[in-house]
mmCIF file of C-alpha atoms in Angstrom:
data_model
loop_
_atom_site.group_PDB
_atom_site.id
_atom_site.type_symbol
_atom_site.label_atom_id
_atom_site.label_comp_id
_atom_site.label_asym_id
_atom_site.label_seq_id
_atom_site.Cartn_x
_atom_site.Cartn_y
_atom_site.Cartn_z
ATOM 1 C CA UNK A 210 -0.249 0.177 0.134
ATOM 2 C CA UNK A 211 0.984 3.695 -1.029
ATOM 3 C CA UNK A 212 2.186 6.077 1.541
ATOM 4 C CA UNK A 213 -0.091 8.985 0.694
ATOM 5 C CA UNK A 214 2.017 12.210 -0.392
ATOM 6 C CA UNK A 215 2.282 15.268 2.151
ATOM 7 C CA UNK A 216 2.837 17.981 0.604
ATOM 8 C CA UNK A 217 5.639 19.212 3.449
ATOM 9 C CA UNK A 218 5.672 23.720 1.998
ATOM 10 C CA UNK A 219 1.754 23.297 2.211
ATOM 11 C CA UNK A 220 1.680 21.974 6.091
ATOM 12 C CA UNK A 221 4.081 24.908 7.014
ATOM 13 C CA UNK A 222 2.032 27.108 4.919
ATOM 14 C CA UNK A 223 -0.846 26.310 7.674
ATOM 15 C CA UNK A 224 1.651 26.221 10.594
ATOM 16 C CA UNK A 225 1.581 29.597 9.926
ATOM 17 C CA UNK A 226 -1.127 31.090 8.862
ATOM 18 C CA UNK A 227 -2.477 29.790 12.445
ATOM 19 C CA UNK A 228 1.270 31.177 14.385
ATOM 20 C CA UNK A 229 -0.198 34.319 12.945
ATOM 21 C CA UNK A 230 -3.633 33.786 13.065
ATOM 22 C CA UNK A 231 -2.682 33.519 17.215
ATOM 23 C CA UNK A 232 -0.719 36.333 17.164
ATOM 24 C CA UNK A 233 -3.851 38.163 16.192
ATOM 25 C CA UNK A 234 -6.115 36.753 18.726
ATOM 26 C CA UNK A 235 -3.192 37.154 21.109
ATOM 27 C CA UNK A 236 -3.421 41.438 20.296
ATOM 28 C CA UNK A 237 -7.325 40.939 20.818
ATOM 29 C CA UNK A 238 -6.561 39.663 24.091
ATOM 30 C CA UNK A 239 -5.114 43.211 24.836
ATOM 31 C CA UNK A 240 -6.913 45.333 24.448
ATOM 32 C CA UNK A 241 -9.805 42.834 25.605
ATOM 33 C CA UNK A 242 -7.414 43.364 28.799
ATOM 34 C CA UNK A 243 -7.164 47.142 28.902
ATOM 35 C CA UNK A 244 -10.369 47.659 28.691
ATOM 36 C CA UNK A 245 -10.999 45.596 31.817
ATOM 37 C CA UNK A 246 -7.724 47.731 33.347
ATOM 38 C CA UNK A 247 -10.154 50.655 32.390
ATOM 39 C CA UNK A 248 -12.976 49.659 34.498
ATOM 40 C CA UNK A 249 -10.865 48.806 36.660
ATOM 41 C CA UNK A 250 -9.848 52.264 37.528
ATOM 42 C CA UNK A 251 -13.176 53.906 37.428
ATOM 43 C CA UNK A 252 -14.007 52.249 39.793
ATOM 44 C CA UNK A 253 -10.907 51.874 42.364
ATOM 45 C CA UNK A 254 -10.861 48.007 41.578
ATOM 46 C CA UNK A 255 -7.908 45.631 41.957
ATOM 47 C CA UNK A 256 -5.431 44.272 39.054
ATOM 48 C CA UNK A 257 -4.920 41.321 40.351
ATOM 49 C CA UNK A 258 -7.901 38.425 41.783
ATOM 50 C CA UNK A 259 -6.077 35.627 42.156
ATOM 51 C CA UNK A 260 -9.628 33.347 43.186
ATOM 52 C CA UNK A 261 -10.515 34.450 39.537
ATOM 53 C CA UNK A 262 -7.099 33.408 38.533
ATOM 54 C CA UNK A 263 -7.607 29.674 40.011
ATOM 55 C CA UNK A 264 -10.965 29.288 38.048
ATOM 56 C CA UNK A 265 -9.350 30.120 35.033
ATOM 57 C CA UNK A 266 -6.635 28.283 34.749
ATOM 58 C CA UNK A 267 -8.954 25.536 36.219
ATOM 59 C CA UNK A 268 -11.430 25.528 33.525
ATOM 60 C CA UNK A 269 -8.503 26.068 30.740
ATOM 61 C CA UNK A 270 -6.393 22.110 31.902
ATOM 62 C CA UNK A 271 -9.769 20.479 31.414
ATOM 63 C CA UNK A 272 -10.688 22.012 28.433
ATOM 64 C CA UNK A 273 -6.630 22.269 27.968
ATOM 65 C CA UNK A 274 -6.843 17.968 28.274
ATOM 66 C CA UNK A 275 -9.905 17.560 25.870
ATOM 67 C CA UNK A 276 -7.160 19.061 22.931
ATOM 68 C CA UNK A 277 -4.579 16.253 24.462
ATOM 69 C CA UNK A 278 -2.674 19.215 25.609
ATOM 70 C CA UNK A 279 -0.713 18.488 28.915
ATOM 71 C CA UNK A 280 -1.656 20.859 31.998
ATOM 72 C CA UNK A 281 2.405 21.617 32.331
ATOM 73 C CA UNK A 282 2.002 22.423 28.750
ATOM 74 C CA UNK A 283 -1.152 24.963 29.256
ATOM 75 C CA UNK A 284 -0.047 26.220 32.275
ATOM 76 C CA UNK A 285 3.026 27.236 30.804
ATOM 77 C CA UNK A 286 0.893 29.296 28.208
ATOM 78 C CA UNK A 287 -1.473 30.790 30.241
ATOM 79 C CA UNK A 288 0.700 31.982 32.715
ATOM 80 C CA UNK A 289 2.811 33.617 29.704
ATOM 81 C CA UNK A 290 -0.542 35.595 28.269
ATOM 82 C CA UNK A 291 -1.357 36.291 32.360
ATOM 83 C CA UNK A 292 1.694 37.448 32.481
ATOM 84 C CA UNK A 293 1.284 40.171 29.373
ATOM 85 C CA UNK A 294 -1.681 40.828 30.515
ATOM 86 C CA UNK A 295 -0.745 42.051 34.671
ATOM 87 C CA UNK A 296 1.832 44.135 32.599
ATOM 88 C CA UNK A 297 0.060 45.607 30.480
ATOM 89 C CA UNK A 298 -2.396 46.471 32.416
ATOM 90 C CA UNK A 299 0.192 47.488 35.383
ATOM 91 C CA UNK A 300 0.883 50.275 32.230
ATOM 92 C CA UNK A 301 -2.050 51.194 32.008
ATOM 93 C CA UNK A 302 -2.688 52.698 35.906
ATOM 94 C CA UNK A 303 0.499 54.114 35.835
ATOM 95 C CA UNK A 304 -0.042 56.129 31.873
ATOM 96 C CA UNK A 305 -2.953 57.394 34.035
ATOM 97 C CA UNK A 306 -1.095 58.607 37.349
ATOM 98 C CA UNK A 307 1.447 60.381 34.582
ATOM 99 C CA UNK A 308 -0.707 61.007 31.949
ATOM 100 C CA UNK A 309 2.267 59.907 29.477
ATOM 101 C CA UNK A 310 -0.010 59.960 26.188
ATOM 102 C CA UNK A 311 1.703 58.026 23.236
ATOM 103 C CA UNK A 312 4.244 60.610 22.938
ATOM 104 C CA UNK A 313 7.747 59.052 22.437
ATOM 105 C CA UNK A 314 10.400 58.486 25.377
ATOM 106 C CA UNK A 315 14.018 59.219 24.407
ATOM 107 C CA UNK A 316 16.176 56.830 26.491
ATOM 108 C CA UNK A 317 20.488 56.325 26.265
ATOM 109 C CA UNK A 318 21.459 52.829 26.024
ATOM 110 C CA UNK A 319 24.523 51.528 26.326
ATOM 111 C CA UNK A 320 25.954 49.732 23.508
ATOM 112 C CA UNK A 321 24.606 49.502 20.349
ATOM 113 C CA UNK A 322 21.174 47.546 20.044
ATOM 114 C CA UNK A 323 20.870 43.882 20.605
ATOM 115 C CA UNK A 324 22.761 44.280 23.680
ATOM 116 C CA UNK A 325 22.078 43.521 26.572
ATOM 117 C CA UNK A 326 20.490 46.948 27.236
ATOM 118 C CA UNK A 327 18.788 47.245 24.491
ATOM 119 C CA UNK A 328 17.048 43.499 24.933
ATOM 120 C CA UNK A 329 15.958 44.938 28.246
ATOM 121 C CA UNK A 330 14.718 48.383 27.465
ATOM 122 C CA UNK A 331 12.399 46.402 24.578
ATOM 123 C CA UNK A 332 11.191 44.266 27.186
ATOM 124 C CA UNK A 333 10.499 46.875 29.495
ATOM 125 C CA UNK A 334 8.642 48.375 26.570
ATOM 126 C CA UNK A 335 6.547 45.467 25.438
ATOM 127 C CA UNK A 336 3.265 46.949 27.276
ATOM 128 C CA UNK A 337 3.839 50.248 27.208
ATOM 129 C CA UNK A 338 2.244 53.016 24.864
ATOM 130 C CA UNK A 339 4.636 55.288 24.165
ATOM 131 C CA UNK A 340 7.139 54.632 21.132
ATOM 132 C CA UNK A 341 11.256 54.706 21.806
ATOM 133 C CA UNK A 342 14.053 56.498 21.232
ATOM 134 C CA UNK A 343 18.022 55.353 21.753
ATOM 135 C CA UNK A 344 20.548 57.733 22.369
ATOM 136 C CA UNK A 345 23.761 54.505 22.614
ATOM 137 C CA UNK A 346 26.225 55.372 25.278
ATOM 138 C CA UNK A 347 29.947 54.605 25.772
ATOM 139 C CA UNK A 348 30.008 54.373 29.787
ATOM 140 C CA UNK A 349 27.810 54.323 32.342
ATOM 141 C CA UNK A 350 28.712 57.681 33.085
ATOM 142 C CA UNK A 351 27.679 59.215 29.732
ATOM 143 C CA UNK A 352 23.954 57.829 30.372
ATOM 144 C CA UNK A 353 23.969 59.293 33.718
ATOM 145 C CA UNK A 354 25.378 62.768 32.423
ATOM 146 C CA UNK A 355 22.564 62.358 29.368
ATOM 147 C CA UNK A 356 19.935 61.848 32.088
ATOM 148 C CA UNK A 357 21.223 64.679 34.213
ATOM 149 C CA UNK A 358 21.310 67.382 31.561
ATOM 150 C CA UNK A 359 18.158 66.558 30.297
ATOM 151 C CA UNK A 360 19.530 64.703 27.278
ATOM 152 C CA UNK A 361 17.533 62.047 27.472
ATOM 153 C CA UNK A 362 13.967 61.662 29.887
ATOM 154 C CA UNK A 363 14.706 58.203 31.110
ATOM 155 C CA UNK A 364 18.300 55.781 30.979
ATOM 156 C CA UNK A 365 18.242 51.767 31.325
ATOM 157 C CA UNK A 366 21.460 50.992 33.862
ATOM 158 C CA UNK A 367 21.975 47.002 34.982
ATOM 159 C CA UNK A 368 22.172 47.439 39.049
ATOM 160 C CA UNK A 369 23.004 43.691 39.347
ATOM 161 C CA UNK A 370 23.300 39.910 38.136
ATOM 162 C CA UNK A 371 22.685 36.846 39.912
ATOM 163 C CA UNK A 372 25.612 35.221 39.327
ATOM 164 C CA UNK A 373 28.451 38.161 39.508
ATOM 165 C CA UNK A 374 26.889 40.212 41.729
ATOM 166 C CA UNK A 375 26.148 44.071 42.389
ATOM 167 C CA UNK A 376 27.826 46.523 40.066
ATOM 168 C CA UNK A 377 28.474 48.833 42.565
ATOM 169 C CA UNK A 378 29.302 51.932 39.686
ATOM 170 C CA UNK A 379 26.057 52.398 39.414
ATOM 171 C CA UNK A 380 25.668 52.679 43.494
ATOM 172 C CA UNK A 381 27.832 55.560 42.924
ATOM 173 C CA UNK A 382 26.047 56.979 40.146
ATOM 174 C CA UNK A 383 23.196 57.185 41.541
ATOM 175 C CA UNK A 384 24.475 59.508 44.423
ATOM 176 C CA UNK A 385 26.227 61.437 42.702
ATOM 177 C CA UNK A 386 24.156 62.870 39.826
ATOM 178 C CA UNK A 387 20.783 62.536 42.520
ATOM 179 C CA UNK A 388 18.750 60.931 40.337
ATOM 180 C CA UNK A 389 14.857 58.749 40.842
ATOM 181 C CA UNK A 390 14.975 55.113 39.880
ATOM 182 C CA UNK A 391 10.997 54.808 38.248
ATOM 183 C CA UNK A 392 11.463 51.360 37.211
ATOM 184 C CA UNK A 393 13.249 47.936 36.928
ATOM 185 C CA UNK A 394 13.159 45.651 33.952
ATOM 186 C CA UNK A 395 14.580 41.768 34.594
ATOM 187 C CA UNK A 396 16.582 40.029 31.432
ATOM 188 C CA UNK A 397 17.767 36.432 31.615
ATOM 189 C CA UNK A 398 20.707 36.438 29.985
ATOM 190 C CA UNK A 399 22.476 33.671 27.361
ATOM 191 C CA UNK A 400 26.209 33.884 26.738
ATOM 192 C CA UNK A 401 27.206 33.728 23.690
ATOM 193 C CA UNK A 402 30.888 32.881 21.874
ATOM 194 C CA UNK A 403 30.833 34.624 18.909
ATOM 195 C CA UNK A 404 33.371 35.056 15.595
ATOM 196 C CA UNK A 405 33.503 35.752 11.989
ATOM 197 C CA UNK A 406 32.483 32.718 9.805
ATOM 198 C CA UNK A 407 35.881 31.951 9.743
ATOM 199 C CA UNK A 408 36.372 31.316 13.487
ATOM 200 C CA UNK A 409 36.399 28.577 15.629
ATOM 201 C CA UNK A 410 37.084 28.043 19.019
ATOM 202 C CA UNK A 411 40.314 26.498 18.818
ATOM 203 C CA UNK A 412 41.199 29.094 15.749
ATOM 204 C CA UNK A 413 40.380 32.003 19.074
ATOM 205 C CA UNK A 414 43.256 33.894 20.933
ATOM 206 C CA UNK A 415 41.630 36.748 21.504
ATOM 207 C CA UNK A 416 37.154 36.638 23.645
ATOM 208 C CA UNK A 417 36.547 40.591 24.326
ATOM 209 C CA UNK A 418 33.007 41.491 25.976
ATOM 210 C CA UNK A 419 32.297 43.659 28.592
ATOM 211 C CA UNK A 420 33.969 43.029 32.661
ATOM 212 C CA UNK A 421 30.936 41.552 33.755
ATOM 213 C CA UNK A 422 30.438 38.965 30.582
ATOM 214 C CA UNK A 423 33.440 38.407 31.120
ATOM 215 C CA UNK A 424 33.328 36.978 34.479
ATOM 216 C CA UNK A 425 29.649 34.926 34.414
ATOM 217 C CA UNK A 426 31.589 33.094 31.886
ATOM 218 C CA UNK A 427 35.022 32.228 33.417
ATOM 219 C CA UNK A 428 34.866 28.163 33.997
ATOM 220 C CA UNK A 429 34.277 28.744 29.881
ATOM 221 C CA UNK A 430 38.237 30.323 30.370
ATOM 222 C CA UNK A 431 39.510 27.908 31.984
ATOM 223 C CA UNK A 432 38.493 25.461 30.001
ATOM 224 C CA UNK A 433 40.117 26.330 27.265
ATOM 225 C CA UNK A 434 43.105 28.315 28.440
ATOM 226 C CA UNK A 435 43.870 28.772 24.459
ATOM 227 C CA UNK A 436 41.777 32.381 24.650
ATOM 228 C CA UNK A 437 42.985 34.872 26.677
ATOM 229 C CA UNK A 438 39.912 37.672 27.916
ATOM 230 C CA UNK A 439 39.823 41.827 27.685
ATOM 231 C CA UNK A 440 37.742 43.871 29.213
ATOM 232 C CA UNK A 441 35.631 46.496 26.945
ATOM 233 C CA UNK A 442 33.146 48.593 27.476
ATOM 234 C CA UNK A 443 29.834 47.038 26.134
ATOM 235 C CA UNK A 444 29.488 43.419 24.669
ATOM 236 C CA UNK A 445 28.387 45.292 21.185
ATOM 237 C CA UNK A 446 31.414 47.244 20.653
ATOM 238 C CA UNK A 447 33.262 43.846 21.401
ATOM 239 C CA UNK A 448 31.422 42.699 18.691
ATOM 240 C CA UNK A 449 31.769 45.227 16.966
ATOM 241 C CA UNK A 450 36.118 44.384 16.473
ATOM 242 C CA UNK A 451 34.925 41.366 15.578
ATOM 243 C CA UNK A 452 33.219 42.654 12.758
ATOM 244 C CA UNK A 453 35.750 44.872 11.929
ATOM 245 C CA UNK A 454 38.616 42.948 11.790
ATOM 246 C CA UNK A 455 37.311 40.263 10.411
ATOM 247 C CA UNK A 456 39.722 38.055 11.998
ATOM 248 C CA UNK A 457 39.413 34.014 12.882
ATOM 249 C CA UNK A 458 41.256 34.528 16.587
ATOM 250 C CA UNK A 459 39.041 37.417 17.712
ATOM 251 C CA UNK A 460 36.060 36.980 18.856
ATOM 252 C CA UNK A 461 33.215 38.657 21.007
ATOM 253 C CA UNK A 462 30.565 37.374 23.853
ATOM 254 C CA UNK A 463 28.078 38.862 23.172
ATOM 255 C CA UNK A 464 24.010 37.703 23.021
ATOM 256 C CA UNK A 465 22.306 36.056 20.027
ATOM 257 C CA UNK A 466 20.455 38.329 18.332
ATOM 258 C CA UNK A 467 23.372 40.521 18.381
ATOM 259 C CA UNK A 468 25.411 38.288 16.449
ATOM 260 C CA UNK A 469 22.795 38.292 14.508
ATOM 261 C CA UNK A 470 22.733 41.672 13.588
ATOM 262 C CA UNK A 471 26.857 41.748 12.766
ATOM 263 C CA UNK A 472 26.578 38.740 10.095
ATOM 264 C CA UNK A 473 28.562 37.182 12.643
ATOM 265 C CA UNK A 474 28.764 33.390 13.805
ATOM 266 C CA UNK A 475 27.555 31.696 16.918
ATOM 267 C CA UNK A 476 30.375 29.504 18.054
ATOM 268 C CA UNK A 477 28.972 28.194 20.958
ATOM 269 C CA UNK A 478 26.041 28.946 22.736
ATOM 270 C CA UNK A 479 24.868 29.350 26.355
ATOM 271 C CA UNK A 480 29.042 29.238 27.629
ATOM 272 C CA UNK A 481 28.060 31.360 31.062
ATOM 273 C CA UNK A 482 28.267 29.670 34.103
ATOM 274 C CA UNK A 483 24.828 29.320 35.467
ATOM 275 C CA UNK A 484 22.332 29.185 33.136
ATOM 276 C CA UNK A 485 19.608 30.784 35.570
ATOM 277 C CA UNK A 486 21.690 33.476 34.718
ATOM 278 C CA UNK A 487 19.528 37.388 35.141
ATOM 279 C CA UNK A 488 20.338 40.621 35.601
ATOM 280 C CA UNK A 489 18.557 43.817 36.798
ATOM 281 C CA UNK A 490 18.336 46.747 35.179
ATOM 282 C CA UNK A 491 17.446 49.471 36.950
ATOM 283 C CA UNK A 492 15.423 53.165 34.430
ATOM 284 C CA UNK A 493 16.444 56.631 36.222
ATOM 285 C CA UNK A 494 15.243 59.976 35.863
ATOM 286 C CA UNK A 495 14.859 63.008 36.952
ATOM 287 C CA UNK A 496 11.566 62.755 38.849
ATOM 288 C CA UNK A 497 10.308 60.452 41.001
ATOM 289 C CA UNK A 498 7.136 58.626 39.609
ATOM 290 C CA UNK A 499 4.130 58.308 41.899
ATOM 291 C CA UNK A 500 2.859 54.532 42.029
ATOM 292 C CA UNK A 501 -0.282 53.284 42.511
ATOM 293 C CA UNK A 502 -0.990 51.484 45.346
ATOM 294 C CA UNK A 503 -2.541 48.415 43.744
ATOM 295 C CA UNK A 504 -0.018 47.742 42.014
ATOM 296 C CA UNK A 505 3.091 46.050 44.281
ATOM 297 C CA UNK A 506 5.815 48.651 44.058
ATOM 298 C CA UNK A 507 9.529 48.871 45.785
ATOM 299 C CA UNK A 508 11.197 51.253 46.994
ATOM 300 C CA UNK A 509 14.647 52.248 47.241
ATOM 301 C CA UNK A 510 16.444 54.436 49.686
ATOM 302 C CA UNK A 511 20.306 54.931 50.599
ATOM 303 C CA UNK A 512 20.906 55.525 54.040
ATOM 304 C CA UNK A 513 24.115 56.766 56.287
ATOM 305 C CA UNK A 514 24.138 55.958 59.859
ATOM 306 C CA UNK A 515 26.247 56.995 63.061
ATOM 307 C CA UNK A 516 29.721 55.023 64.102
ATOM 308 C CA UNK A 517 27.791 53.485 67.310
ATOM 309 C CA UNK A 518 27.972 49.702 67.988
ATOM 310 C CA UNK A 519 24.083 48.483 66.421
ATOM 311 C CA UNK A 520 23.619 51.774 64.668
ATOM 312 C CA UNK A 521 23.165 49.866 61.455
ATOM 313 C CA UNK A 522 20.382 47.169 62.863
ATOM 314 C CA UNK A 523 18.379 49.734 65.145
ATOM 315 C CA UNK A 524 17.106 51.069 61.644
ATOM 316 C CA UNK A 525 16.594 47.389 60.523
ATOM 317 C CA UNK A 526 14.142 46.362 63.795
ATOM 318 C CA UNK A 527 12.478 49.230 62.169
ATOM 319 C CA UNK A 528 11.973 47.505 58.886
ATOM 320 C CA UNK A 529 10.564 44.263 60.902
ATOM 321 C CA UNK A 530 8.911 46.420 63.257
ATOM 322 C CA UNK A 531 6.738 47.227 60.273
ATOM 323 C CA UNK A 532 7.015 43.820 58.922
ATOM 324 C CA UNK A 533 8.095 45.694 55.676
ATOM 325 C CA UNK A 534 11.091 42.636 54.279
ATOM 326 C CA UNK A 535 14.217 43.902 53.046
ATOM 327 C CA UNK A 536 14.900 42.050 49.180
ATOM 328 C CA UNK A 537 18.221 43.974 48.480
ATOM 329 C CA UNK A 538 21.121 45.285 50.370
ATOM 330 C CA UNK A 539 24.512 47.143 49.966
ATOM 331 C CA UNK A 540 27.099 49.190 51.414
ATOM 332 C CA UNK A 541 29.241 51.341 49.490
ATOM 333 C CA UNK A 542 31.920 53.479 50.459
ATOM 334 C CA UNK A 543 31.827 57.466 51.538
ATOM 335 C CA UNK A 544 34.188 59.385 48.544
ATOM 336 C CA UNK A 545 34.618 62.024 50.931
ATOM 337 C CA UNK A 546 34.159 60.570 54.636
ATOM 338 C CA UNK A 547 36.919 57.495 55.351
ATOM 339 C CA UNK A 548 35.888 54.171 56.475
ATOM 340 C CA UNK A 549 31.800 54.954 56.430
ATOM 341 C CA UNK A 550 29.573 53.711 54.350
ATOM 342 C CA UNK A 551 26.239 54.945 52.396
ATOM 343 C CA UNK A 552 23.534 51.211 53.283
ATOM 344 C CA UNK A 553 21.148 51.149 49.886
ATOM 345 C CA UNK A 554 18.458 49.601 50.735
ATOM 346 C CA UNK A 555 14.738 47.591 48.585
ATOM 347 C CA UNK A 556 12.402 48.149 50.395
ATOM 348 C CA UNK A 557 9.290 45.306 49.572
ATOM 349 C CA UNK A 558 5.680 47.963 49.443
ATOM 350 C CA UNK A 559 4.829 52.024 47.886
ATOM 351 C CA UNK A 560 6.786 54.639 49.836
ATOM 352 C CA UNK A 561 2.557 55.610 49.922
ATOM 353 C CA UNK A 562 1.884 52.203 51.775
ATOM 354 C CA UNK A 563 1.126 53.114 55.568
ATOM 355 C CA UNK A 564 3.297 50.577 57.557
ATOM 356 C CA UNK A 565 6.074 51.766 54.343
ATOM 357 C CA UNK A 566 5.318 56.166 55.254
ATOM 358 C CA UNK A 567 6.140 55.239 58.550
ATOM 359 C CA UNK A 568 9.051 53.363 58.890
ATOM 360 C CA UNK A 569 10.246 56.196 56.916
ATOM 361 C CA UNK A 570 9.696 58.616 58.853
ATOM 362 C CA UNK A 571 11.011 57.078 61.981
ATOM 363 C CA UNK A 572 14.322 56.300 60.137
ATOM 364 C CA UNK A 573 14.667 59.629 59.380
ATOM 365 C CA UNK A 574 15.005 59.672 63.204
ATOM 366 C CA UNK A 575 17.035 57.255 63.614
ATOM 367 C CA UNK A 576 19.867 57.565 60.973
ATOM 368 C CA UNK A 577 21.890 60.467 60.055
ATOM 369 C CA UNK A 578 21.192 61.009 56.789
ATOM 370 C CA UNK A 579 18.021 59.362 54.753
ATOM 371 C CA UNK A 580 17.295 59.596 50.774
ATOM 372 C CA UNK A 581 14.464 57.702 48.535
ATOM 373 C CA UNK A 582 15.479 56.937 45.811
ATOM 374 C CA UNK A 583 12.326 55.928 44.071
ATOM 375 C CA UNK A 584 9.114 54.879 44.898
ATOM 376 C CA UNK A 585 8.133 51.986 41.187
ATOM 377 C CA UNK A 586 6.504 48.877 40.137
ATOM 378 C CA UNK A 587 8.053 45.586 40.431
ATOM 379 C CA UNK A 588 9.187 43.580 37.578
ATOM 380 C CA UNK A 589 7.850 40.171 38.916
ATOM 381 C CA UNK A 590 4.077 39.053 38.456
ATOM 382 C CA UNK A 591 3.813 35.750 40.585
ATOM 383 C CA UNK A 592 2.266 32.676 38.237
ATOM 384 C CA UNK A 593 -1.084 32.397 39.946
ATOM 385 C CA UNK A 594 -0.481 28.409 41.968
ATOM 386 C CA UNK A 595 -3.040 25.716 40.977
ATOM 387 C CA UNK A 596 -2.317 23.233 43.654
ATOM 388 C CA UNK A 597 -1.158 20.310 43.129
ATOM 389 C CA UNK A 598 -4.209 17.920 43.647
ATOM 390 C CA UNK A 599 -6.096 19.423 40.652
ATOM 391 C CA UNK A 600 -3.430 19.135 38.264
ATOM 392 C CA UNK A 601 -2.897 15.221 39.533
ATOM 393 C CA UNK A 602 -7.060 14.439 38.952
ATOM 394 C CA UNK A 603 -7.116 16.364 35.783
ATOM 395 C CA UNK A 604 -3.944 14.376 34.551
ATOM 396 C CA UNK A 605 -5.930 10.824 36.261
ATOM 397 C CA UNK A 606 -8.961 11.468 34.160
ATOM 398 C CA UNK A 607 -7.187 12.091 31.328
#
């Protein structure tokens, strides 16, 4: 019996057509979500309703099983869709608060298009109405100066990485320029080894990138001792160097997108020490913003204490008293006061919340100095969890 002939091109066209239809439906869903946000705003409603989300997800898991789709697959898909919906509604509330409209936002960013900072910036604005105009900068100081002198509306800078730690220069620049933090973005970083078409790992002798990227790929260099690492001001400037010289012995560490943009070849994917590698970025501006209390927020402060024993502990006890979670504590030396430290603290909560407001007033009395560096919407949208018994029951009845 002859097998039926399969027209692969026809199947691929049908899949592409369905993919376009899915994107169209997703865009329609987002618009409906924004109408819901407008209703909530007008009626002082909460953005998230966890009990409703649980009912929705349970129903979708059951529906997915009718189509032969495993519960975890359905949950992964709809957690992403709900996250987009929630972030879109957060942005809608923030836009009403700031009356931003749809004007173009000018942002100072490190490196060229497809650098990690650029990717984080695009992600940050993916649910916003504003159009983006980017100003490319070669150093973090350049970014702060552009924001400080009013040449741009915002700057985006990395503040910490889950494997290589804090970028201390940013804390010092925040103190020097007195800018405000108005947002955050977290990006999963996947470092790639990039070279020319003629390059191979064996042919490489010198690899260039930003110091943070080099630090996050230490294991690779230990495993390939014939390759020397060299610092550049950004991963995109390293890519530029490789593209310009077209030397098979020269490579760079950068994103896959940057390699494609420059016409270079990825020699090895995901060479970072740890695959769960995230960088947190801050959005900085000259003026602080007000975050509606219905949006989960962070408040970042900088404080200086006296030198007496327990001075910092006294301040931290105030946070405990008001049940405020401290998600970050970083210390930096004060250049004008040898052996004195300034402490930077990220607090979970809105500075307009009653407990945070009271805590800040007490901290101001306990500390020598206290500066609020900004209150801004949290990046993380925590996925609503279903009871494992519900998922197991659904799978059992499949």
